[in-house]
Amino acid sequence: MRIPFLFVLFLPLISYSQIKLEEIPRLDTKTALKILVACHEESLGRSVDVAIVVLGIDGRILASSKSEKMDPGLYDFAKFKAQTSCFKGVATEELPARNGNDLEIMDIGNLKVIRGVQGGIPLYYQGYVVGAIGVSGAKPEIDKAIALKGIEKLKNLKSHK
């Protein structure tokens, strides 16, 4: 008796409520490339070699670059910074290391979470986290400045409807 009653009760709710994913703003590849170019230009202006990673909300890499002179590990570090910022919704520097050091790296499943270092910045648009930028390879304050330069290009993001 309960099952038919619950079915009748929840049928209108299921029928008339819809999740409209197309209304949630998304970071597209075109905008991600603009962000990447802005970050890259800032790194050239500062004469530093850095790895830059721009992620979408689902954690996929939409745009990235790495100087050929760099260790591949720095690219991974930039990716981890971006993933952490996207996953947590805050800059990596706002997540203090809990191990008594300046830096903490934790494995959470397939995700590496980086705490206590600058260079990972979440991208917000219309109140939603739509992605993140990760920069690695220079001094921490320069990594952060380069990532912040990329945020200026976020104004061009449009909602997909």
JSON list of N, CA and C in Angstrom, two decimals, residues 13-72:
[
{"chain": "A", "resi": 13, "resn": "LEU", "atom": "N", "xyz": [5.81, 15.58, -8.68]},
{"chain": "A", "resi": 13, "resn": "LEU", "atom": "CA", "xyz": [7.10, 16.20, -8.41]},
{"chain": "A", "resi": 13, "resn": "LEU", "atom": "C", "xyz": [8.12, 15.81, -9.47]},
{"chain": "A", "resi": 14, "resn": "ILE", "atom": "N", "xyz": [8.14, 14.54, -9.82]},
{"chain": "A", "resi": 14, "resn": "ILE", "atom": "CA", "xyz": [9.08, 14.05, -10.82]},
{"chain": "A", "resi": 14, "resn": "ILE", "atom": "C", "xyz": [8.70, 14.59, -12.21]},
{"chain": "A", "resi": 15, "resn": "SER", "atom": "N", "xyz": [7.41, 14.65, -12.49]},
{"chain": "A", "resi": 15, "resn": "SER", "atom": "CA", "xyz": [6.95, 15.07, -13.82]},
{"chain": "A", "resi": 15, "resn": "SER", "atom": "C", "xyz": [7.18, 16.55, -14.09]},
{"chain": "A", "resi": 16, "resn": "TYR", "atom": "N", "xyz": [7.00, 17.39, -13.08]},
{"chain": "A", "resi": 16, "resn": "TYR", "atom": "CA", "xyz": [7.02, 18.83, -13.31]},
{"chain": "A", "resi": 16, "resn": "TYR", "atom": "C", "xyz": [8.32, 19.51, -12.90]},
{"chain": "A", "resi": 17, "resn": "SER", "atom": "N", "xyz": [9.17, 18.81, -12.21]},
{"chain": "A", "resi": 17, "resn": "SER", "atom": "CA", "xyz": [10.44, 19.43, -11.84]},
{"chain": "A", "resi": 17, "resn": "SER", "atom": "C", "xyz": [11.50, 18.97, -12.83]},
{"chain": "A", "resi": 18, "resn": "GLN", "atom": "N", "xyz": [12.29, 19.91, -13.28]},
{"chain": "A", "resi": 18, "resn": "GLN", "atom": "CA", "xyz": [13.33, 19.60, -14.24]},
{"chain": "A", "resi": 18, "resn": "GLN", "atom": "C", "xyz": [14.61, 20.28, -13.81]},
{"chain": "A", "resi": 19, "resn": "ILE", "atom": "N", "xyz": [15.70, 19.57, -13.95]},
{"chain": "A", "resi": 19, "resn": "ILE", "atom": "CA", "xyz": [17.00, 20.18, -13.74]},
{"chain": "A", "resi": 19, "resn": "ILE", "atom": "C", "xyz": [17.43, 20.72, -15.09]},
{"chain": "A", "resi": 20, "resn": "LYS", "atom": "N", "xyz": [17.64, 21.98, -15.16]},
{"chain": "A", "resi": 20, "resn": "LYS", "atom": "CA", "xyz": [18.00, 22.60, -16.43]},
{"chain": "A", "resi": 20, "resn": "LYS", "atom": "C", "xyz": [19.50, 22.89, -16.43]},
{"chain": "A", "resi": 21, "resn": "LEU", "atom": "N", "xyz": [20.28, 21.91, -16.84]},
{"chain": "A", "resi": 21, "resn": "LEU", "atom": "CA", "xyz": [21.73, 22.05, -16.85]},
{"chain": "A", "resi": 21, "resn": "LEU", "atom": "C", "xyz": [22.18, 23.12, -17.82]},
{"chain": "A", "resi": 22, "resn": "GLU", "atom": "N", "xyz": [21.40, 23.37, -18.86]},
{"chain": "A", "resi": 22, "resn": "GLU", "atom": "CA", "xyz": [21.81, 24.38, -19.83]},
{"chain": "A", "resi": 22, "resn": "GLU", "atom": "C", "xyz": [21.78, 25.79, -19.25]},
{"chain": "A", "resi": 23, "resn": "GLU", "atom": "N", "xyz": [21.13, 25.97, -18.11]},
{"chain": "A", "resi": 23, "resn": "GLU", "atom": "CA", "xyz": [21.08, 27.29, -17.48]},
{"chain": "A", "resi": 23, "resn": "GLU", "atom": "C", "xyz": [22.29, 27.57, -16.60]},
{"chain": "A", "resi": 24, "resn": "ILE", "atom": "N", "xyz": [23.04, 26.54, -16.26]},
{"chain": "A", "resi": 24, "resn": "ILE", "atom": "CA", "xyz": [24.24, 26.72, -15.44]},
{"chain": "A", "resi": 24, "resn": "ILE", "atom": "C", "xyz": [25.35, 27.23, -16.34]},
{"chain": "A", "resi": 25, "resn": "PRO", "atom": "N", "xyz": [25.99, 28.35, -15.99]},
{"chain": "A", "resi": 25, "resn": "PRO", "atom": "CA", "xyz": [27.06, 28.85, -16.86]},
{"chain": "A", "resi": 25, "resn": "PRO", "atom": "C", "xyz": [28.21, 27.85, -16.94]},
{"chain": "A", "resi": 26, "resn": "ARG", "atom": "N", "xyz": [28.77, 27.77, -18.12]},
{"chain": "A", "resi": 26, "resn": "ARG", "atom": "CA", "xyz": [29.89, 26.86, -18.35]},
{"chain": "A", "resi": 26, "resn": "ARG", "atom": "C", "xyz": [31.03, 27.62, -19.01]},
{"chain": "A", "resi": 27, "resn": "LEU", "atom": "N", "xyz": [32.22, 27.20, -18.67]},
{"chain": "A", "resi": 27, "resn": "LEU", "atom": "CA", "xyz": [33.41, 27.74, -19.29]},
{"chain": "A", "resi": 27, "resn": "LEU", "atom": "C", "xyz": [33.62, 26.99, -20.59]},
{"chain": "A", "resi": 28, "resn": "ASP", "atom": "N", "xyz": [33.63, 27.73, -21.72]},
{"chain": "A", "resi": 28, "resn": "ASP", "atom": "CA", "xyz": [33.85, 27.06, -23.00]},
{"chain": "A", "resi": 28, "resn": "ASP", "atom": "C", "xyz": [35.32, 27.17, -23.40]},
{"chain": "A", "resi": 29, "resn": "THR", "atom": "N", "xyz": [35.70, 26.40, -24.39]},
{"chain": "A", "resi": 29, "resn": "THR", "atom": "CA", "xyz": [37.09, 26.34, -24.82]},
{"chain": "A", "resi": 29, "resn": "THR", "atom": "C", "xyz": [37.58, 27.69, -25.33]},
{"chain": "A", "resi": 30, "resn": "LYS", "atom": "N", "xyz": [36.73, 28.41, -26.04]},
{"chain": "A", "resi": 30, "resn": "LYS", "atom": "CA", "xyz": [37.12, 29.72, -26.58]},
{"chain": "A", "resi": 30, "resn": "LYS", "atom": "C", "xyz": [37.52, 30.67, -25.44]},
{"chain": "A", "resi": 31, "resn": "THR", "atom": "N", "xyz": [36.72, 30.71, -24.39]},
{"chain": "A", "resi": 31, "resn": "THR", "atom": "CA", "xyz": [37.04, 31.57, -23.24]},
{"chain": "A", "resi": 31, "resn": "THR", "atom": "C", "xyz": [38.27, 31.05, -22.50]},
{"chain": "A", "resi": 32, "resn": "ALA", "atom": "N", "xyz": [38.37, 29.72, -22.37]},
{"chain": "A", "resi": 32, "resn": "ALA", "atom": "CA", "xyz": [39.54, 29.14, -21.70]},
{"chain": "A", "resi": 32, "resn": "ALA", "atom": "C", "xyz": [40.83, 29.52, -22.43]},
{"chain": "A", "resi": 33, "resn": "LEU", "atom": "N", "xyz": [40.78, 29.54, -23.76]},
{"chain": "A", "resi": 33, "resn": "LEU", "atom": "CA", "xyz": [41.96, 29.94, -24.53]},
{"chain": "A", "resi": 33, "resn": "LEU", "atom": "C", "xyz": [42.30, 31.41, -24.34]},
{"chain": "A", "resi": 34, "resn": "LYS", "atom": "N", "xyz": [41.28, 32.25, -24.22]},
{"chain": "A", "resi": 34, "resn": "LYS", "atom": "CA", "xyz": [41.52, 33.68, -23.93]},
{"chain": "A", "resi": 34, "resn": "LYS", "atom": "C", "xyz": [42.18, 33.85, -22.57]},
{"chain": "A", "resi": 35, "resn": "ILE", "atom": "N", "xyz": [41.72, 33.07, -21.60]},
{"chain": "A", "resi": 35, "resn": "ILE", "atom": "CA", "xyz": [42.31, 33.11, -20.25]},
{"chain": "A", "resi": 35, "resn": "ILE", "atom": "C", "xyz": [43.76, 32.66, -20.32]},
{"chain": "A", "resi": 36, "resn": "LEU", "atom": "N", "xyz": [44.01, 31.57, -21.05]},
{"chain": "A", "resi": 36, "resn": "LEU", "atom": "CA", "xyz": [45.37, 31.06, -21.21]},
{"chain": "A", "resi": 36, "resn": "LEU", "atom": "C", "xyz": [46.29, 32.08, -21.85]},
{"chain": "A", "resi": 37, "resn": "VAL", "atom": "N", "xyz": [45.82, 32.74, -22.89]},
{"chain": "A", "resi": 37, "resn": "VAL", "atom": "CA", "xyz": [46.63, 33.75, -23.58]},
{"chain": "A", "resi": 37, "resn": "VAL", "atom": "C", "xyz": [46.95, 34.91, -22.65]},
{"chain": "A", "resi": 38, "resn": "ALA", "atom": "N", "xyz": [45.95, 35.36, -21.88]},
{"chain": "A", "resi": 38, "resn": "ALA", "atom": "CA", "xyz": [46.20, 36.46, -20.94]},
{"chain": "A", "resi": 38, "resn": "ALA", "atom": "C", "xyz": [47.25, 36.07, -19.90]},
{"chain": "A", "resi": 39, "resn": "CYS", "atom": "N", "xyz": [47.15, 34.84, -19.39]},
{"chain": "A", "resi": 39, "resn": "CYS", "atom": "CA", "xyz": [48.14, 34.36, -18.42]},
{"chain": "A", "resi": 39, "resn": "CYS", "atom": "C", "xyz": [49.52, 34.25, -19.06]},
{"chain": "A", "resi": 40, "resn": "HIS", "atom": "N", "xyz": [49.56, 33.72, -20.28]},
{"chain": "A", "resi": 40, "resn": "HIS", "atom": "CA", "xyz": [50.82, 33.54, -20.98]},
{"chain": "A", "resi": 40, "resn": "HIS", "atom": "C", "xyz": [51.49, 34.89, -21.26]},
{"chain": "A", "resi": 41, "resn": "GLU", "atom": "N", "xyz": [50.71, 35.87, -21.68]},
{"chain": "A", "resi": 41, "resn": "GLU", "atom": "CA", "xyz": [51.26, 37.21, -21.93]},
{"chain": "A", "resi": 41, "resn": "GLU", "atom": "C", "xyz": [51.82, 37.81, -20.65]},
{"chain": "A", "resi": 42, "resn": "GLU", "atom": "N", "xyz": [51.14, 37.58, -19.53]},
{"chain": "A", "resi": 42, "resn": "GLU", "atom": "CA", "xyz": [51.63, 38.09, -18.25]},
{"chain": "A", "resi": 42, "resn": "GLU", "atom": "C", "xyz": [52.94, 37.40, -17.87]},
{"chain": "A", "resi": 43, "resn": "SER", "atom": "N", "xyz": [53.04, 36.11, -18.13]},
{"chain": "A", "resi": 43, "resn": "SER", "atom": "CA", "xyz": [54.29, 35.40, -17.81]},
{"chain": "A", "resi": 43, "resn": "SER", "atom": "C", "xyz": [55.44, 35.89, -18.70]},
{"chain": "A", "resi": 44, "resn": "LEU", "atom": "N", "xyz": [55.15, 36.18, -19.96]},
{"chain": "A", "resi": 44, "resn": "LEU", "atom": "CA", "xyz": [56.18, 36.72, -20.85]},
{"chain": "A", "resi": 44, "resn": "LEU", "atom": "C", "xyz": [56.62, 38.11, -20.38]},
{"chain": "A", "resi": 45, "resn": "GLY", "atom": "N", "xyz": [55.66, 38.91, -19.95]},
{"chain": "A", "resi": 45, "resn": "GLY", "atom": "CA", "xyz": [55.98, 40.25, -19.44]},
{"chain": "A", "resi": 45, "resn": "GLY", "atom": "C", "xyz": [56.84, 40.20, -18.19]},
{"chain": "A", "resi": 46, "resn": "ARG", "atom": "N", "xyz": [56.70, 39.16, -17.43]},
{"chain": "A", "resi": 46, "resn": "ARG", "atom": "CA", "xyz": [57.50, 38.99, -16.20]},
{"chain": "A", "resi": 46, "resn": "ARG", "atom": "C", "xyz": [58.76, 38.16, -16.44]},
{"chain": "A", "resi": 47, "resn": "SER", "atom": "N", "xyz": [58.94, 37.70, -17.67]},
{"chain": "A", "resi": 47, "resn": "SER", "atom": "CA", "xyz": [60.11, 36.89, -18.07]},
{"chain": "A", "resi": 47, "resn": "SER", "atom": "C", "xyz": [60.27, 35.64, -17.20]},
{"chain": "A", "resi": 48, "resn": "VAL", "atom": "N", "xyz": [59.16, 34.92, -17.01]},
{"chain": "A", "resi": 48, "resn": "VAL", "atom": "CA", "xyz": [59.22, 33.66, -16.25]},
{"chain": "A", "resi": 48, "resn": "VAL", "atom": "C", "xyz": [58.65, 32.54, -17.10]},
{"chain": "A", "resi": 49, "resn": "ASP", "atom": "N", "xyz": [59.16, 31.35, -16.89]},
{"chain": "A", "resi": 49, "resn": "ASP", "atom": "CA", "xyz": [58.65, 30.15, -17.55]},
{"chain": "A", "resi": 49, "resn": "ASP", "atom": "C", "xyz": [57.72, 29.45, -16.58]},
{"chain": "A", "resi": 50, "resn": "VAL", "atom": "N", "xyz": [56.46, 29.32, -16.99]},
{"chain": "A", "resi": 50, "resn": "VAL", "atom": "CA", "xyz": [55.47, 28.69, -16.13]},
{"chain": "A", "resi": 50, "resn": "VAL", "atom": "C", "xyz": [54.62, 27.70, -16.91]},
{"chain": "A", "resi": 51, "resn": "ALA", "atom": "N", "xyz": [53.99, 26.81, -16.19]},
{"chain": "A", "resi": 51, "resn": "ALA", "atom": "CA", "xyz": [52.95, 25.94, -16.73]},
{"chain": "A", "resi": 51, "resn": "ALA", "atom": "C", "xyz": [51.62, 26.55, -16.33]},
{"chain": "A", "resi": 52, "resn": "ILE", "atom": "N", "xyz": [50.67, 26.57, -17.27]},
{"chain": "A", "resi": 52, "resn": "ILE", "atom": "CA", "xyz": [49.34, 27.16, -17.03]},
{"chain": "A", "resi": 52, "resn": "ILE", "atom": "C", "xyz": [48.30, 26.12, -17.44]},
{"chain": "A", "resi": 53, "resn": "VAL", "atom": "N", "xyz": [47.34, 25.89, -16.56]},
{"chain": "A", "resi": 53, "resn": "VAL", "atom": "CA", "xyz": [46.26, 24.94, -16.84]},
{"chain": "A", "resi": 53, "resn": "VAL", "atom": "C", "xyz": [44.93, 25.61, -16.53]},
{"chain": "A", "resi": 54, "resn": "VAL", "atom": "N", "xyz": [44.00, 25.55, -17.49]},
{"chain": "A", "resi": 54, "resn": "VAL", "atom": "CA", "xyz": [42.65, 26.08, -17.30]},
{"chain": "A", "resi": 54, "resn": "VAL", "atom": "C", "xyz": [41.69, 24.89, -17.39]},
{"chain": "A", "resi": 55, "resn": "LEU", "atom": "N", "xyz": [40.94, 24.69, -16.30]},
{"chain": "A", "resi": 55, "resn": "LEU", "atom": "CA", "xyz": [39.99, 23.57, -16.22]},
{"chain": "A", "resi": 55, "resn": "LEU", "atom": "C", "xyz": [38.56, 24.07, -16.33]},
{"chain": "A", "resi": 56, "resn": "GLY", "atom": "N", "xyz": [37.69, 23.20, -16.84]},
{"chain": "A", "resi": 56, "resn": "GLY", "atom": "CA", "xyz": [36.25, 23.43, -16.79]},
{"chain": "A", "resi": 56, "resn": "GLY", "atom": "C", "xyz": [35.70, 22.89, -15.49]},
{"chain": "A", "resi": 57, "resn": "ILE", "atom": "N", "xyz": [34.42, 23.09, -15.25]},
{"chain": "A", "resi": 57, "resn": "ILE", "atom": "CA", "xyz": [33.80, 22.69, -13.99]},
{"chain": "A", "resi": 57, "resn": "ILE", "atom": "C", "xyz": [33.89, 21.19, -13.75]},
{"chain": "A", "resi": 58, "resn": "ASP", "atom": "N", "xyz": [33.94, 20.41, -14.81]},
{"chain": "A", "resi": 58, "resn": "ASP", "atom": "CA", "xyz": [34.00, 18.96, -14.65]},
{"chain": "A", "resi": 58, "resn": "ASP", "atom": "C", "xyz": [35.43, 18.45, -14.46]},
{"chain": "A", "resi": 59, "resn": "GLY", "atom": "N", "xyz": [36.40, 19.37, -14.37]},
{"chain": "A", "resi": 59, "resn": "GLY", "atom": "CA", "xyz": [37.78, 18.97, -14.13]},
{"chain": "A", "resi": 59, "resn": "GLY", "atom": "C", "xyz": [38.58, 18.67, -15.39]},
{"chain": "A", "resi": 60, "resn": "ARG", "atom": "N", "xyz": [37.94, 18.77, -16.55]},
{"chain": "A", "resi": 60, "resn": "ARG", "atom": "CA", "xyz": [38.66, 18.54, -17.81]},
{"chain": "A", "resi": 60, "resn": "ARG", "atom": "C", "xyz": [39.55, 19.74, -18.13]},
{"chain": "A", "resi": 61, "resn": "ILE", "atom": "N", "xyz": [40.70, 19.46, -18.70]},
{"chain": "A", "resi": 61, "resn": "ILE", "atom": "CA", "xyz": [41.60, 20.53, -19.13]},
{"chain": "A", "resi": 61, "resn": "ILE", "atom": "C", "xyz": [41.05, 21.10, -20.43]},
{"chain": "A", "resi": 62, "resn": "LEU", "atom": "N", "xyz": [40.72, 22.40, -20.41]},
{"chain": "A", "resi": 62, "resn": "LEU", "atom": "CA", "xyz": [40.21, 23.07, -21.60]},
{"chain": "A", "resi": 62, "resn": "LEU", "atom": "C", "xyz": [41.33, 23.77, -22.37]},
{"chain": "A", "resi": 63, "resn": "ALA", "atom": "N", "xyz": [42.36, 24.22, -21.65]},
{"chain": "A", "resi": 63, "resn": "ALA", "atom": "CA", "xyz": [43.50, 24.89, -22.29]},
{"chain": "A", "resi": 63, "resn": "ALA", "atom": "C", "xyz": [44.69, 24.78, -21.36]},
{"chain": "A", "resi": 64, "resn": "SER", "atom": "N", "xyz": [45.87, 24.63, -21.94]},
{"chain": "A", "resi": 64, "resn": "SER", "atom": "CA", "xyz": [47.07, 24.55, -21.11]},
{"chain": "A", "resi": 64, "resn": "SER", "atom": "C", "xyz": [48.30, 24.86, -21.94]},
{"chain": "A", "resi": 65, "resn": "SER", "atom": "N", "xyz": [49.37, 25.24, -21.25]},
{"chain": "A", "resi": 65, "resn": "SER", "atom": "CA", "xyz": [50.66, 25.45, -21.91]},
{"chain": "A", "resi": 65, "resn": "SER", "atom": "C", "xyz": [51.77, 25.21, -20.90]},
{"chain": "A", "resi": 66, "resn": "LYS", "atom": "N", "xyz": [52.93, 24.89, -21.43]},
{"chain": "A", "resi": 66, "resn": "LYS", "atom": "CA", "xyz": [54.11, 24.64, -20.60]},
{"chain": "A", "resi": 66, "resn": "LYS", "atom": "C", "xyz": [55.32, 25.02, -21.40]},
{"chain": "A", "resi": 67, "resn": "SER", "atom": "N", "xyz": [56.23, 25.73, -20.77]},
{"chain": "A", "resi": 67, "resn": "SER", "atom": "CA", "xyz": [57.48, 26.07, -21.42]},
{"chain": "A", "resi": 67, "resn": "SER", "atom": "C", "xyz": [58.27, 24.80, -21.69]},
{"chain": "A", "resi": 68, "resn": "GLU", "atom": "N", "xyz": [58.92, 24.74, -22.84]},
{"chain": "A", "resi": 68, "resn": "GLU", "atom": "CA", "xyz": [59.71, 23.55, -23.18]},
{"chain": "A", "resi": 68, "resn": "GLU", "atom": "C", "xyz": [60.90, 23.37, -22.27]},
{"chain": "A", "resi": 69, "resn": "LYS", "atom": "N", "xyz": [61.29, 24.41, -21.54]},
{"chain": "A", "resi": 69, "resn": "LYS", "atom": "CA", "xyz": [62.44, 24.35, -20.64]},
{"chain": "A", "resi": 69, "resn": "LYS", "atom": "C", "xyz": [62.09, 23.78, -19.27]},
{"chain": "A", "resi": 70, "resn": "MET", "atom": "N", "xyz": [60.82, 23.57, -19.02]},
{"chain": "A", "resi": 70, "resn": "MET", "atom": "CA", "xyz": [60.36, 23.19, -17.69]},
{"chain": "A", "resi": 70, "resn": "MET", "atom": "C", "xyz": [60.33, 21.68, -17.48]},
{"chain": "A", "resi": 71, "resn": "ASP", "atom": "N", "xyz": [60.44, 21.31, -16.22]},
{"chain": "A", "resi": 71, "resn": "ASP", "atom": "CA", "xyz": [60.26, 19.93, -15.79]},
{"chain": "A", "resi": 71, "resn": "ASP", "atom": "C", "xyz": [58.78, 19.58, -15.93]},
{"chain": "A", "resi": 72, "resn": "PRO", "atom": "N", "xyz": [58.43, 18.41, -16.46]},
{"chain": "A", "resi": 72, "resn": "PRO", "atom": "CA", "xyz": [57.02, 18.04, -16.59]},
{"chain": "A", "resi": 72, "resn": "PRO", "atom": "C", "xyz": [56.27, 18.03, -15.26]}
]
